[in-house]
Coordinates of C-alpha atoms in Angstrom, one line a residue:
X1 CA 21.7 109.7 -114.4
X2 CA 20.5 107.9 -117.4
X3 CA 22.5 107.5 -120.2
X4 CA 21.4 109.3 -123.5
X5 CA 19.9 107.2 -126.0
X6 CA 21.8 105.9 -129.0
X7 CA 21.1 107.5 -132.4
X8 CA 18.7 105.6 -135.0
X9 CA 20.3 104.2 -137.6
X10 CA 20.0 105.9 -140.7
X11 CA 17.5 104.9 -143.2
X12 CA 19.2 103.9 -146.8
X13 CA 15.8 104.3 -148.7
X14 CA 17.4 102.5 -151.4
X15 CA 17.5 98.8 -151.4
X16 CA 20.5 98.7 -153.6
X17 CA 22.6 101.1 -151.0
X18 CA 23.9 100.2 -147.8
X19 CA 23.7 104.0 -145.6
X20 CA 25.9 104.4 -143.1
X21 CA 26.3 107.3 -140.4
X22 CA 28.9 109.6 -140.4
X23 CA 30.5 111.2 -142.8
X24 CA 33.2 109.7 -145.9
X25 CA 35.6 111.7 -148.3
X26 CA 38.1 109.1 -149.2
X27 CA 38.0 105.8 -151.1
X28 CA 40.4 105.0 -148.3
X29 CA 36.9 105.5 -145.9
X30 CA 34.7 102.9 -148.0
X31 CA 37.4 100.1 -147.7
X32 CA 38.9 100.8 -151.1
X33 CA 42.7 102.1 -150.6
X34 CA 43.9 101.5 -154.2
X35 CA 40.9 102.7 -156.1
X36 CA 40.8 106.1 -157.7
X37 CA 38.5 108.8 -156.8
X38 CA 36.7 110.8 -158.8
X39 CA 33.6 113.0 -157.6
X40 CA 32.0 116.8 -156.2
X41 CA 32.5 118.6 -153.1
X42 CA 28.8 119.9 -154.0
X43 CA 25.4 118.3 -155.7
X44 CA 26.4 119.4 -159.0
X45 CA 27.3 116.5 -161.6
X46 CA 30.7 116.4 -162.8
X47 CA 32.8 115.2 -166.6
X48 CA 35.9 114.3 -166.7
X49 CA 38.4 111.4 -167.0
X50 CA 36.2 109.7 -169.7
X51 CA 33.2 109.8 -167.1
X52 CA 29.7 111.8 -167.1
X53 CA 28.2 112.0 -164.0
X54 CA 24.6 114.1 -163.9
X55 CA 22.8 115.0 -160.6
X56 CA 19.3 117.2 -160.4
X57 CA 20.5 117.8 -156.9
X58 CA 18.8 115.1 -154.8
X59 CA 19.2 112.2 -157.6
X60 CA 22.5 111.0 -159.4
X61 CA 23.3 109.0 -162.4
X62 CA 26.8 108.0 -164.3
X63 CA 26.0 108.1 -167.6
X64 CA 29.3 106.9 -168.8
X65 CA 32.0 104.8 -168.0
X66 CA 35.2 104.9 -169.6
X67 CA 36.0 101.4 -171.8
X68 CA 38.2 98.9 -169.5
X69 CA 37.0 100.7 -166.7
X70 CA 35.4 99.1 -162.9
X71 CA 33.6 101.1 -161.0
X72 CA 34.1 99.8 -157.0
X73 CA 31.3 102.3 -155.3
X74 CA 29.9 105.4 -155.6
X75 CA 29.2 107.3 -152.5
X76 CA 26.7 109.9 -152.2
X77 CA 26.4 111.8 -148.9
X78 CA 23.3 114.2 -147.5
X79 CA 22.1 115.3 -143.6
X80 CA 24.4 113.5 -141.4
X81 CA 25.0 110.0 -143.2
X82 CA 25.9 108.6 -147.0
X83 CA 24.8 105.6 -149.0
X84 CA 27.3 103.7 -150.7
X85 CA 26.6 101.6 -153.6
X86 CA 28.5 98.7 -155.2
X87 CA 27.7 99.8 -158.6
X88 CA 26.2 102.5 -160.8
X89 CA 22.3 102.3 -160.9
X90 CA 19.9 104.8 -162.0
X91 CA 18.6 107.3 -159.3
X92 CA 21.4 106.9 -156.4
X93 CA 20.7 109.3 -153.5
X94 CA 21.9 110.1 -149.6
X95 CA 20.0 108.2 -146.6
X96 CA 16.5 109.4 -145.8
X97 CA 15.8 112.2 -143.3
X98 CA 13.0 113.4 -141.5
X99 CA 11.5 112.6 -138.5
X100 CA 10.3 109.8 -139.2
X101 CA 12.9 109.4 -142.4
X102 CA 10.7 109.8 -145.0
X103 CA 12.6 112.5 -147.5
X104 CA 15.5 112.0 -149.6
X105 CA 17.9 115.0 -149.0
X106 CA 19.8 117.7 -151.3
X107 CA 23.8 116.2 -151.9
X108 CA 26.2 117.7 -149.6
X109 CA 28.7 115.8 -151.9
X110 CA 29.3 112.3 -153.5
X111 CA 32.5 110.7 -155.3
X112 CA 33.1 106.7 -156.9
X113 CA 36.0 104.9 -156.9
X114 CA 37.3 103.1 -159.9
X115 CA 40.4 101.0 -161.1
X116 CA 40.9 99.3 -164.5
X117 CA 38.9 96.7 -165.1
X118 CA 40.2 92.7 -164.7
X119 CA 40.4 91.5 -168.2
X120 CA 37.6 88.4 -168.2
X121 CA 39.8 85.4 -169.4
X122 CA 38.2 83.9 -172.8
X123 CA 35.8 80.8 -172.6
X124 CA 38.0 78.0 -174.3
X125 CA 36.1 75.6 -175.6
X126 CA 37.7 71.3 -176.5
X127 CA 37.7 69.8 -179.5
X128 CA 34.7 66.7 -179.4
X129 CA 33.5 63.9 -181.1
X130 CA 30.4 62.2 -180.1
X131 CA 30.1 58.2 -182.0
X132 CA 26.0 57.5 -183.1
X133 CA 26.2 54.1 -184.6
X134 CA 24.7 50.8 -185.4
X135 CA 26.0 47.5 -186.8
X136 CA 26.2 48.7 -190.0
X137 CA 28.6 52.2 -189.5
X138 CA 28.9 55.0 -187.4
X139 CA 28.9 58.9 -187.8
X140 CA 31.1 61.2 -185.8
X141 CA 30.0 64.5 -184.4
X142 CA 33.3 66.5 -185.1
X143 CA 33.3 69.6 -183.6
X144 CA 36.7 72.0 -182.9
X145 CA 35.9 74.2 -180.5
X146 CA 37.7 77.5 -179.4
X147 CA 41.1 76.5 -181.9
X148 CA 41.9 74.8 -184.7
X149 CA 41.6 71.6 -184.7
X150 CA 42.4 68.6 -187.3
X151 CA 40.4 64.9 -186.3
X152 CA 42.3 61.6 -187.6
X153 CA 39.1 58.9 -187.8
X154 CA 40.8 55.7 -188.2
X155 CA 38.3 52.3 -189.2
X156 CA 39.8 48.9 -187.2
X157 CA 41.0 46.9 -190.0
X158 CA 42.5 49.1 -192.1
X159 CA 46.1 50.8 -192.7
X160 CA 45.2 54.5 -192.5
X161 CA 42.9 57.3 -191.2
X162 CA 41.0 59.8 -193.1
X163 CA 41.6 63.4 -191.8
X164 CA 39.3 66.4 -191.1
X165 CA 41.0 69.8 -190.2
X166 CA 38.3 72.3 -189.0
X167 CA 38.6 76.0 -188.3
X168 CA 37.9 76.9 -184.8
X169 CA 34.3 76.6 -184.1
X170 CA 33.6 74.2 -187.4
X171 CA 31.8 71.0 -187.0
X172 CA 31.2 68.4 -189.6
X173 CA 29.8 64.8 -189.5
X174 CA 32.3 61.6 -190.3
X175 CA 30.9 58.5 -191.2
X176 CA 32.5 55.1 -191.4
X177 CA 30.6 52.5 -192.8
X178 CA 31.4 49.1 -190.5
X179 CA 31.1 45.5 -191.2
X180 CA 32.4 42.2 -189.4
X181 CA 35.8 42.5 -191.0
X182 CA 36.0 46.3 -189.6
X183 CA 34.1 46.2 -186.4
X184 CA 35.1 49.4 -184.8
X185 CA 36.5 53.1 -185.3
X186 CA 38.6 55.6 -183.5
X187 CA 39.2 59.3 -183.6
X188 CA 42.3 61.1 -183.0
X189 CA 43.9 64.1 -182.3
X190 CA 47.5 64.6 -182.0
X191 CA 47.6 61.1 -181.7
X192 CA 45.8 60.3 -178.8
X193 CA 42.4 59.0 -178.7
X194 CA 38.9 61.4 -178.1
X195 CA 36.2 59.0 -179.2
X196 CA 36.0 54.9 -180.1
X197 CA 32.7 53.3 -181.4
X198 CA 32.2 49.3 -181.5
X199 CA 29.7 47.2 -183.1
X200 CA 27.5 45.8 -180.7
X201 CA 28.0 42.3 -180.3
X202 CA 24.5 41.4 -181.3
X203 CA 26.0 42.5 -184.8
X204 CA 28.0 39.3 -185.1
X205 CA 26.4 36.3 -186.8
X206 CA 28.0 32.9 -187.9
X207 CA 27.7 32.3 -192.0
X208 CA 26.1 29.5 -192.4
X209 CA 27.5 28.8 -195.6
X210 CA 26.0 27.8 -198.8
X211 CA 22.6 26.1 -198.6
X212 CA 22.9 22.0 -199.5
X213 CA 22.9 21.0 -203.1
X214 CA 19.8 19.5 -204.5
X215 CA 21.4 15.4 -204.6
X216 CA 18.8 15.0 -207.2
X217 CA 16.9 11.6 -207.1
X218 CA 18.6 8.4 -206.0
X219 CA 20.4 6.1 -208.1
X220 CA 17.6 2.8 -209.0
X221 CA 19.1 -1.0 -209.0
X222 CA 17.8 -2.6 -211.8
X223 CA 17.4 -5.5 -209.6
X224 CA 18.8 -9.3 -210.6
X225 CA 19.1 -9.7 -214.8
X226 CA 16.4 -11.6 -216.6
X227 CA 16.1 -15.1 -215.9
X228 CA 17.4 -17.7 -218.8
X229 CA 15.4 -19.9 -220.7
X230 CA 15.0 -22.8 -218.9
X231 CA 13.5 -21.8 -215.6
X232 CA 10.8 -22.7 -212.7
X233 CA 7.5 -20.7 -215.6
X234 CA 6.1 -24.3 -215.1
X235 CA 5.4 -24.1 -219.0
X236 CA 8.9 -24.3 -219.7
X237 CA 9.2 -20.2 -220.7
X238 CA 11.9 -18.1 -218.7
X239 CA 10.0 -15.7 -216.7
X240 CA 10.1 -12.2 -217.8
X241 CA 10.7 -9.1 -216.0
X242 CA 10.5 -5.4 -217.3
X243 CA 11.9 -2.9 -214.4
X244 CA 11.2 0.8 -215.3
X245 CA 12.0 4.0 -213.5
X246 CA 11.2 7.7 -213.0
X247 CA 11.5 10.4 -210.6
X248 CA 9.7 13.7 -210.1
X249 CA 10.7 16.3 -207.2
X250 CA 8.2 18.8 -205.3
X251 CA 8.1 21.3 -202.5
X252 CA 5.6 19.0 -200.6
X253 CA 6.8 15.6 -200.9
X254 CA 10.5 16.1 -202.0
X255 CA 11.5 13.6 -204.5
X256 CA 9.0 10.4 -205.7
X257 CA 10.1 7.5 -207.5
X258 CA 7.8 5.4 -209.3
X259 CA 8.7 2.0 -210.1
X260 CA 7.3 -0.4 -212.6
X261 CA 7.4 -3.7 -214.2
X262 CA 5.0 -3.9 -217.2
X263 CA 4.2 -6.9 -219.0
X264 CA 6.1 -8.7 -217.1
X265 CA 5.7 -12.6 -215.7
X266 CA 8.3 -12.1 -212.9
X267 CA 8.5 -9.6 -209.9
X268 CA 11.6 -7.1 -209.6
X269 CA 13.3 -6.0 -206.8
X270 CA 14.7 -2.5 -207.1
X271 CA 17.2 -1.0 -204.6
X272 CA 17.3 2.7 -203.7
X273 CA 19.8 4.5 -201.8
X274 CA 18.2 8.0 -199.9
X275 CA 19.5 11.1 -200.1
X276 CA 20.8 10.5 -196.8
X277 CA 22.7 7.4 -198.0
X278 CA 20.5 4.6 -196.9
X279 CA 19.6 1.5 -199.1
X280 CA 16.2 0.0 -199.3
X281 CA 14.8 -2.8 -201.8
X282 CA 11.8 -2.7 -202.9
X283 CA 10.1 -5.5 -204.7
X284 CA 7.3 -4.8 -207.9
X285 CA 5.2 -7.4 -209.1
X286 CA 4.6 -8.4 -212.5
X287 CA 2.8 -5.4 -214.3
X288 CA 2.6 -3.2 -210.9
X289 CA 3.6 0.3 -209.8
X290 CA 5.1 1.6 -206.8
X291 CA 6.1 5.0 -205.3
X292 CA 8.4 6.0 -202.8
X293 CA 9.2 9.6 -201.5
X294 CA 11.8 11.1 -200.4
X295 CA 12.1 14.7 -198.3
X296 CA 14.7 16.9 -199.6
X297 CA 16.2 20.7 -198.3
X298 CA 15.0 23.4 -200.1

């Protein structure tokens, strides 16, 4: 003898419900032991405890929920099986009948099970500061987050910090201005450290120091003293000699000397040191001219 078929399962017709066969009166029968049950032995809606619960019959919706109150399931049973949802959601109903299940049946009965809600622990937020800086300073992002909070930004080089106490959720914007004698700053709280900016070390540049003085123009030999009377003229005169000098200075050229010896019977030998401390002699015939340059710096 053949054994009898198994029944079909029954048909939720609600995505949001899981239907299962049988039959449930209990939060005990759902899986929920310690939850509280509040519901009809009928399809009639129900208020009490806080809650409103309407029904047309065939369709039910909570209305309302009592504050710091979770609801674990609602159950709502018709022909021979019951839906059970997680949660309230508009329009619950029993399984499907019909052959095939097509129909959503009239409530035989339905009940939820609740329990006080699990207090949701508060989102604590830190205390930051985020550095944005460049050679010349840097500004802190200061912001307190879920408490109080005061920020200590201390500049490298110097004795103290400047303080910022903010209210929880303040922010506010530090700045530290930053130079080769303070190259880096810190921010505090409590004492220990939440942020550090350093100048980069591209920043640091040797000093050159102060450009080179201008020497101004060499010092001029006035070359050998006039010859007595008495010497090799040929006519018996003492050769004469009649040095001159001046200077001039110039982007271009630097600084020019010009050397003469007018009206003169005797050449003259003049002696010039350069700015860079060199000596030179430089001979000008009777009643000539001649220039010499020298470059200077800037």
């Amino acid at each position: 003898m053949a054994a009898a078929a198994p029944p079909p399962a029954p048909v939720s017709g609600d995505p949001r419900a899981d239907a299962r066969d049988g039959n449930a009166t209990t939060c005990a029968d759902v899986g929920l032991p310690a939850d509280t049950l509040l519901g009809s032995s009928d399809s009639s809606g129900s208020s009490q405890s806080g809650f409103v619960v309407t029904s047309d019959g065939s369709l039910l919706n909570v209305v309302t929920v009592p504050a710091g109150t979770q609801i674990d399931a609602v159950v709502v049973k018709g022909g021979s099986a019951y839906n059970v949802y997680a949660s309230p959601v508009p329009d619950m109903h029993a399984p499907l009948v019909g052959n095939p299940p097509s129909n959503i049946p009239t409530i035989s009965h339905w009940f939820l099970c609740y329990r006080p809600a699990t207090p949701v622990p508060p989102t604590v937020t830190n205390p930051s500061a985020v550095p944005t800086g460049d050679c010349d300073g840097v500004d802190f992002a200061l912001a307190a987050g879920t408490s109080a909070t005061t920020f200590v930004v201390t500049r490298a080089g110097d004795l103290g910090g400047q303080s910022y106490p903010l209210a929880a959720g303040q922010a506010q914007t530090a700045h530290v201005d930053l130079d080769a004698t303070h190259p880096a700053a810190t921010v505090t709280i409590g004492g220990a450290t939440v942020a550090t900016f350093s100048r980069p070390a591209t920043c640091t540049v040797t000093n050159p120091g102060p450009p080179p003085v201008n020497p101004g123009p060499p010092p001029v030999n006035p070359g050998p003293p006039p010859v007595t009377p008495g010497g090799g003229n040929g006519d018996g005169s003492a050769p004469m000699t009649h040095p001159a000098a001046s200077a001039s200075t110039s982007c271009a050229d630097g600084i020019t000397l010009t050397l003469t010896n007018p009206d003169a019977t005797a050449p003259v030998t003049f002696g010039l040191v350069s700015p860079r401390g060199s000596v030179t002699q430089v001979a000008v015939p009777a009643d000539a001219t001649v220039t010499r340059s020298f470059p200077v710096a800037e």
